[in-house]
Structures are given as C-alpha cells and as structure tokens.
CSV table of C-alpha atoms in Angstrom, one decimal:
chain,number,residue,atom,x,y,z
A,1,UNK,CA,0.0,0.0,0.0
A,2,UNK,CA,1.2,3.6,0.0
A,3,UNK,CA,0.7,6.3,2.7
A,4,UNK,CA,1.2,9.9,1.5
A,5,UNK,CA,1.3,13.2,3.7
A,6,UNK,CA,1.1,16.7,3.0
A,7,UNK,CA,0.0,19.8,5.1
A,8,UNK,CA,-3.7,20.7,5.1
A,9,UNK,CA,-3.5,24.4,4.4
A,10,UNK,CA,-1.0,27.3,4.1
A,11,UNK,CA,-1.2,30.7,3.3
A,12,UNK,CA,1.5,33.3,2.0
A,13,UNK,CA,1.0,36.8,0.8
A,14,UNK,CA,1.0,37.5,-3.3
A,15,UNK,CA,4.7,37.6,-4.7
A,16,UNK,CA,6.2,35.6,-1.9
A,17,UNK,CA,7.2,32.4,-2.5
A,18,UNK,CA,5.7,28.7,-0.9
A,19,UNK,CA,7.1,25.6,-0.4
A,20,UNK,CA,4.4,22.4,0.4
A,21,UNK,CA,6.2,19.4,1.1
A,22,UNK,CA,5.1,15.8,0.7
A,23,UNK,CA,6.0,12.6,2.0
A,24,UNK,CA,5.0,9.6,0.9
A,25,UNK,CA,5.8,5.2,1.7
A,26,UNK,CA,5.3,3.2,-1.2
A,27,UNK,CA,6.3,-0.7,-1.9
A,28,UNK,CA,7.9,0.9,-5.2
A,29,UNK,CA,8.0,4.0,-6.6
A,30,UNK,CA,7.7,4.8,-10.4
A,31,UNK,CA,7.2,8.5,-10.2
A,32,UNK,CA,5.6,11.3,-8.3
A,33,UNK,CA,2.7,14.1,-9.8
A,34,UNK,CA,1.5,17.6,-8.8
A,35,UNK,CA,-1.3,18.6,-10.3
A,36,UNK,CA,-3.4,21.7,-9.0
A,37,UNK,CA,-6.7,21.7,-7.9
A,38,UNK,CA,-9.6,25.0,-8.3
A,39,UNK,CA,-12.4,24.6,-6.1
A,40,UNK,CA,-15.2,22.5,-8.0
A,41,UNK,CA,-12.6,21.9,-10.5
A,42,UNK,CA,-11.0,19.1,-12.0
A,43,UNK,CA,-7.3,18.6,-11.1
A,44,UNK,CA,-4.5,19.8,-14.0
A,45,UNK,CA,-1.1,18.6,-14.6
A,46,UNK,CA,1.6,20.6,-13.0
A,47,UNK,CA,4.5,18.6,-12.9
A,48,UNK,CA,5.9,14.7,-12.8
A,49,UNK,CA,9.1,13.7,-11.4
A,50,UNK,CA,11.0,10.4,-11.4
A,51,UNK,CA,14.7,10.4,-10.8
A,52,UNK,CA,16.1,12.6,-8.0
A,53,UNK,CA,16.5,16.7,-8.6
A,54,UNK,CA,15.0,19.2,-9.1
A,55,UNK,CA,12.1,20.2,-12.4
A,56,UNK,CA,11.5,23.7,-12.6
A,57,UNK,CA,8.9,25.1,-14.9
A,58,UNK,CA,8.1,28.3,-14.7
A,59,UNK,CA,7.0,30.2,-11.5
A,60,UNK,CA,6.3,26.4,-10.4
A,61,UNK,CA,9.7,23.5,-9.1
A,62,UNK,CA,9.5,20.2,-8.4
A,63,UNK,CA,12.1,18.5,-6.3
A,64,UNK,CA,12.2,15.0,-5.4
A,65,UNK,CA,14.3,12.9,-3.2
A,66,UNK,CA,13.7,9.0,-3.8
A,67,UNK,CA,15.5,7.8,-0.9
A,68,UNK,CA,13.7,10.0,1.7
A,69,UNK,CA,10.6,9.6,0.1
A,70,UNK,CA,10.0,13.5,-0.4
A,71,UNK,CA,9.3,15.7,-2.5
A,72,UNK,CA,7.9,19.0,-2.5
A,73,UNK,CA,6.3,22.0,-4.9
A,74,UNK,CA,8.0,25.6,-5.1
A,75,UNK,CA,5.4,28.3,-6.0
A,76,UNK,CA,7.5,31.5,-6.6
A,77,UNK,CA,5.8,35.2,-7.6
A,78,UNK,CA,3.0,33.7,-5.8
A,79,UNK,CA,-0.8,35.5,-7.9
A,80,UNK,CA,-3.9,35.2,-6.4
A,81,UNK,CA,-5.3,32.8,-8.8
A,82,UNK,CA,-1.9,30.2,-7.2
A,83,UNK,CA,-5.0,30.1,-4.5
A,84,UNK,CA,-6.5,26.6,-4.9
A,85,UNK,CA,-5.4,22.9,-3.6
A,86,UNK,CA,-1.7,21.1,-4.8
A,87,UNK,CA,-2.4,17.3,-4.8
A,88,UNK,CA,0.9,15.3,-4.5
A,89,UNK,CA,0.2,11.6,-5.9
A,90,UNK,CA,2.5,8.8,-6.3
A,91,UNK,CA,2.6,6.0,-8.9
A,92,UNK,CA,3.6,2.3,-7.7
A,93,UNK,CA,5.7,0.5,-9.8
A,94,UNK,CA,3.3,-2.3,-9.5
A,95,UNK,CA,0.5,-0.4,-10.5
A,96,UNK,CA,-1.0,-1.3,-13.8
A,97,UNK,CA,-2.4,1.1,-16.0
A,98,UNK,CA,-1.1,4.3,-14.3
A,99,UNK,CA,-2.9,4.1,-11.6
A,100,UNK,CA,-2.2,6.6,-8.8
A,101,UNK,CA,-2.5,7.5,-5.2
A,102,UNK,CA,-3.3,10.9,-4.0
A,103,UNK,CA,-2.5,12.7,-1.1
A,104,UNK,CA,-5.3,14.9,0.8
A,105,UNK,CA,-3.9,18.0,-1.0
A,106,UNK,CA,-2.7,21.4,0.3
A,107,UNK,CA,-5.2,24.5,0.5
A,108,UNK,CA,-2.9,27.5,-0.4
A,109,UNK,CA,-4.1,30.8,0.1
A,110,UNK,CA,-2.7,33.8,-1.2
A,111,UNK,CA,-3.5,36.9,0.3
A,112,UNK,CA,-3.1,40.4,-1.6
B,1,UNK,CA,-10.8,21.8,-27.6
B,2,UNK,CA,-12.4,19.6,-24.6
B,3,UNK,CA,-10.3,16.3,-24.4
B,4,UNK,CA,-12.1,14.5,-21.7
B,5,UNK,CA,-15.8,15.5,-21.3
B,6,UNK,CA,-17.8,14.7,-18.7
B,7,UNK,CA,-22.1,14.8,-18.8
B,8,UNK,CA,-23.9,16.2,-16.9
B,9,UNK,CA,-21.9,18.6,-15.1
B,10,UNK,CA,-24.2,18.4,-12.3
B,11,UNK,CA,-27.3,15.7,-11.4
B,12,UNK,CA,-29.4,15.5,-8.9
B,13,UNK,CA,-30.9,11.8,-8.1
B,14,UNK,CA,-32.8,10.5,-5.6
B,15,UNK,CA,-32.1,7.9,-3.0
B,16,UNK,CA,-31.7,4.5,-4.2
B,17,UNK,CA,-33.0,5.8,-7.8
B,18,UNK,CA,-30.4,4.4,-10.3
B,19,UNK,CA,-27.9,7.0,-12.1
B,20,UNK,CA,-25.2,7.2,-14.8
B,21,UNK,CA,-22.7,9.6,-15.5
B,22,UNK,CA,-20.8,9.7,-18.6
B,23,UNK,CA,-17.5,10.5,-19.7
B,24,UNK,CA,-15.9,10.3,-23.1
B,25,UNK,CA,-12.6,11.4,-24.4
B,26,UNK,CA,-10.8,12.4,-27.6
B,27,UNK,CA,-7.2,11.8,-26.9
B,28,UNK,CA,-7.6,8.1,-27.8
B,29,UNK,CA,-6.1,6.7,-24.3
B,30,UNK,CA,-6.2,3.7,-23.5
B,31,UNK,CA,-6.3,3.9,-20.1
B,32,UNK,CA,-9.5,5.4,-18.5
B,33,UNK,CA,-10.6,6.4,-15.0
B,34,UNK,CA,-13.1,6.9,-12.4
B,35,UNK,CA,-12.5,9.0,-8.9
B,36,UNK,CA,-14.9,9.8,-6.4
B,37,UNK,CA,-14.1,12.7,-4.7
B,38,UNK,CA,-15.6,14.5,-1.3
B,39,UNK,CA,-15.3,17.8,-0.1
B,40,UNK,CA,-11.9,18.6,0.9
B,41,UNK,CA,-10.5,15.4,0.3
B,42,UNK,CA,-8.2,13.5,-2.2
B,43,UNK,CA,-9.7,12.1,-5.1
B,44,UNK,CA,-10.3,8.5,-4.7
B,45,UNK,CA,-10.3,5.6,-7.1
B,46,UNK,CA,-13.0,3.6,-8.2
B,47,UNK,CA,-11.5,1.5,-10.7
B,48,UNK,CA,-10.2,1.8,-14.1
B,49,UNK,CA,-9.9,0.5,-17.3
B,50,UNK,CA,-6.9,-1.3,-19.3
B,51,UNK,CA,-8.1,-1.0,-22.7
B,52,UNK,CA,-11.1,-3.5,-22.2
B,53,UNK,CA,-9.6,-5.1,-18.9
B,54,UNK,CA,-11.3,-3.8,-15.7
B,55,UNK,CA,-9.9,-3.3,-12.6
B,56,UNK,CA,-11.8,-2.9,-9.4
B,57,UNK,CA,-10.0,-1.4,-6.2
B,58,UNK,CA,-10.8,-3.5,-3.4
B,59,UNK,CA,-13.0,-1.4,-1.0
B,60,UNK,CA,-14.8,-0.3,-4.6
B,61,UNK,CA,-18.4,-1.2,-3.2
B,62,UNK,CA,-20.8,-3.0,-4.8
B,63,UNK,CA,-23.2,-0.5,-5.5
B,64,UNK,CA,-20.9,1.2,-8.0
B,65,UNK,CA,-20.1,-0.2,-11.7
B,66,UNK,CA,-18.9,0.4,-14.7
B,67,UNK,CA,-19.1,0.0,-18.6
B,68,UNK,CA,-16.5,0.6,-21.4
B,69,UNK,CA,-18.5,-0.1,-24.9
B,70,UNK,CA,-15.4,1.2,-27.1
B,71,UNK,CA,-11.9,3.6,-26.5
B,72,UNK,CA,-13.8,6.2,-26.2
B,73,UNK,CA,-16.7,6.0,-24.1
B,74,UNK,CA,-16.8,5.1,-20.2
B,75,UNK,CA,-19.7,4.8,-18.2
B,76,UNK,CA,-20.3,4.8,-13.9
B,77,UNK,CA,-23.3,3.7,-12.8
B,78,UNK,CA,-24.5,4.0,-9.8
B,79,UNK,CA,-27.4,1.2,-8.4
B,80,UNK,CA,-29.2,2.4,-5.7
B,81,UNK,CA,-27.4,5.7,-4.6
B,82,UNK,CA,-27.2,6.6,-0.7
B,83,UNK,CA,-26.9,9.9,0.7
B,84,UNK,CA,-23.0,9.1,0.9
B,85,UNK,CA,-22.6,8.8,-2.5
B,86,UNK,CA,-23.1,12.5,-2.9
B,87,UNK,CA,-20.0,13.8,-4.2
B,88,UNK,CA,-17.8,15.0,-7.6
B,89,UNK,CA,-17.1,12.4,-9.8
B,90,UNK,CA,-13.9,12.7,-11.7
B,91,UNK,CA,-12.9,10.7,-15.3
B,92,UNK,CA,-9.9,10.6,-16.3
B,93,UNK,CA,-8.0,9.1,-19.6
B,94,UNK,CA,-4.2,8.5,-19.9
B,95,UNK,CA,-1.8,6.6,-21.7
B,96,UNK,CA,-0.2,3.3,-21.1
B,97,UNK,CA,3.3,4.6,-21.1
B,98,UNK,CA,4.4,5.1,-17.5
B,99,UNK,CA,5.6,8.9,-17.6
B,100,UNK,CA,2.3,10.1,-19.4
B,101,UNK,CA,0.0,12.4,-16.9
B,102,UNK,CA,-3.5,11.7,-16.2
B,103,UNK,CA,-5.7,13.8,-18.1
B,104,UNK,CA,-8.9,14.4,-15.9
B,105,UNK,CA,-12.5,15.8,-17.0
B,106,UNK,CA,-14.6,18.5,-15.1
B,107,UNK,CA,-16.4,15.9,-12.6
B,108,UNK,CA,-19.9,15.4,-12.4
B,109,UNK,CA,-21.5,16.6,-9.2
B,110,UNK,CA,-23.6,14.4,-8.0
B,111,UNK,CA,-26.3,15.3,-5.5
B,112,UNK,CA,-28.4,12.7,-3.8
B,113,UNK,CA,-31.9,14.0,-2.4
C-alpha cells in the first residue's frame, strides 16, 4: 500500500514564495505528480518527477528525493489565482495502468 | 478543444433511484478512469480500465459499476445511490506509457436528495 502526507492548508502573501512538502511510503515508486486543484474543478497537470533533482517550470519547481521519500512544490511570484489545492500523488511501480494515489492536498491561500 | 468531457456537469438523483454519469474522451487513451471525490479530500479511485480489462480497487463497493462499450466512451453507474454517494465524480483518460500524466474531465456533481 502507499501512505502519502502533506500539510492541510497554508497561506503566503501575493509575490512571496511557498514551499508544500510531501512525503510519501510506497512498496515501489515509479514516479511522483503535482497537479493543482480550483475549487469545484478538476485537477490539472503541473509537474511529474522520477529520478532525483530538481524540475523547474516556470513560476512552479518540483524537487524530489527517492530515498527519503519527499518531495515538494516551489510556487515562486505567488498570484492570487496560485489560490486553490496542490495534490501530491505517487505512482507504484506495480501499479497497472497508471494508476495513482493521491495525497489529501494542500489548500494555499494567497493573500493580496 | 475539450479532451475528456464529462455529462452532466451536475445531477441531482434521488435515494436508491439508479444513475449514470458519462465520460468520453478524444485523446484516444487507453487507459480510463473513475474517482470519487468528497469535499476537501483527495480524489479517490474507483477502478479503471486497461483498454477493455477492468480493474476494481478493493474497497470499490458493490453499489458502483462500470461500462466501457469502445476507447472512447466510459460509463459509472450507480445502483441504488445513498446519501454518501453525494459527491464529484472525476474521469480521467491516460496513456499506457508510465511517464504520461492523467488527463482528468470537469467531474460530475452528484447530488443525492
């Protein structure tokens, strides 16, 4: 099975920058999604990481560590419409079909 | 262009009245999916399909099911909806290749009255 933790909420003021980690415990990782998450929206792809480092893209990073199981999102030049939920979900290598567990997902706020 | 559409957007049902919720794609995936999710949590997975093989997640219950007539068409149904069914209902399509991203549809709120 696979366990995966992030914070519940945060908040950070408009051009800061935020940092929402995730760890997760899996049998046997084959990769690691953010996706981003408007209320009464469907989630959207933000970024997918596999080997160890860093994936930046944008205003939005990705780091992941495999052996501490960790990874987490950097949201720089933070805009009010970064306001919405980051889902971290991993992928098990024994998984078929892609399938994917998600975390409870981060509720960031960004205040003017 | 919509690649994963979802109908309706929102229905209402009534307890134990059967429902179905649609979901059909243009991306030509072979992988489809169905989440449930509840306010303020993760999504959760129903099942999914392999191209025409099914797979059920374990604490999946009964109640819910699901139909796959060709690539692009996928189908939840819902027997005999309780009030805990109420929630969003989220497709989504990828392909079989590990590194591809899900591709998810705008959900279908379900309301159960």
């Amino acid at each position: 099975g696979q366990n995966i933790d992030q914070p519940t909420e945060m908040t950070a003021t408009e051009g800061a920058i935020v940092q929402i980690n995730c760890t997760y415990q899996t049998s046997g990782f084959n990769g690691l999604f953010w996706y981003q998450q408007h209320a009464g929206e469907a989630p959207t792809f933000l970024s997918y990481n596999v080997l160890d480092g860093l994936e930046e893209k944008g205003r939005f990073s990705s780091f992941l560590s495999r052996s501490k199981g960790y990874s987490y999102l950097l949201l720089k030049e933070l805009q009010m419409k970064d306001s919405a939920s980051y889902l971290c979900a991993v992928r098990d290598r024994g998984a078929a079909g892609n399938k994917l567990t998600f975390g409870g997902g981060t509720r960031v706020l960004v205040k003017p | 262009d919509a690649m994963v559409i979802q109908n309706p957007r929102y229905q209402v049902t009534q307890f134990g009245k059967p429902v179905t919720l649609s979901c059909s794609q243009t991306l030509n995936h072979n992988v489809m999916y169905w989440y449930q999710q509840k306010s303020s949590q993760a999504p959760k997975l129903l099942f999914h399909y392999y191209d025409k093989d099914f797979n059920n997640e374990a604490d999946t219950p009964d109640n819910f099911q699901s139909r796959r007539p060709n690539t692009s068409f996928c189908f939840l149904d819902i027997r005999s909806p309780g009030l805990g069914d109420a929630a969003m209902y989220l497709c989504a399509t990828s392909s079989s290749v590990p590194s591809y991203e899900q591709y998810f549809g705008p959900g279908t709120r379900l309301t159960v009255t």
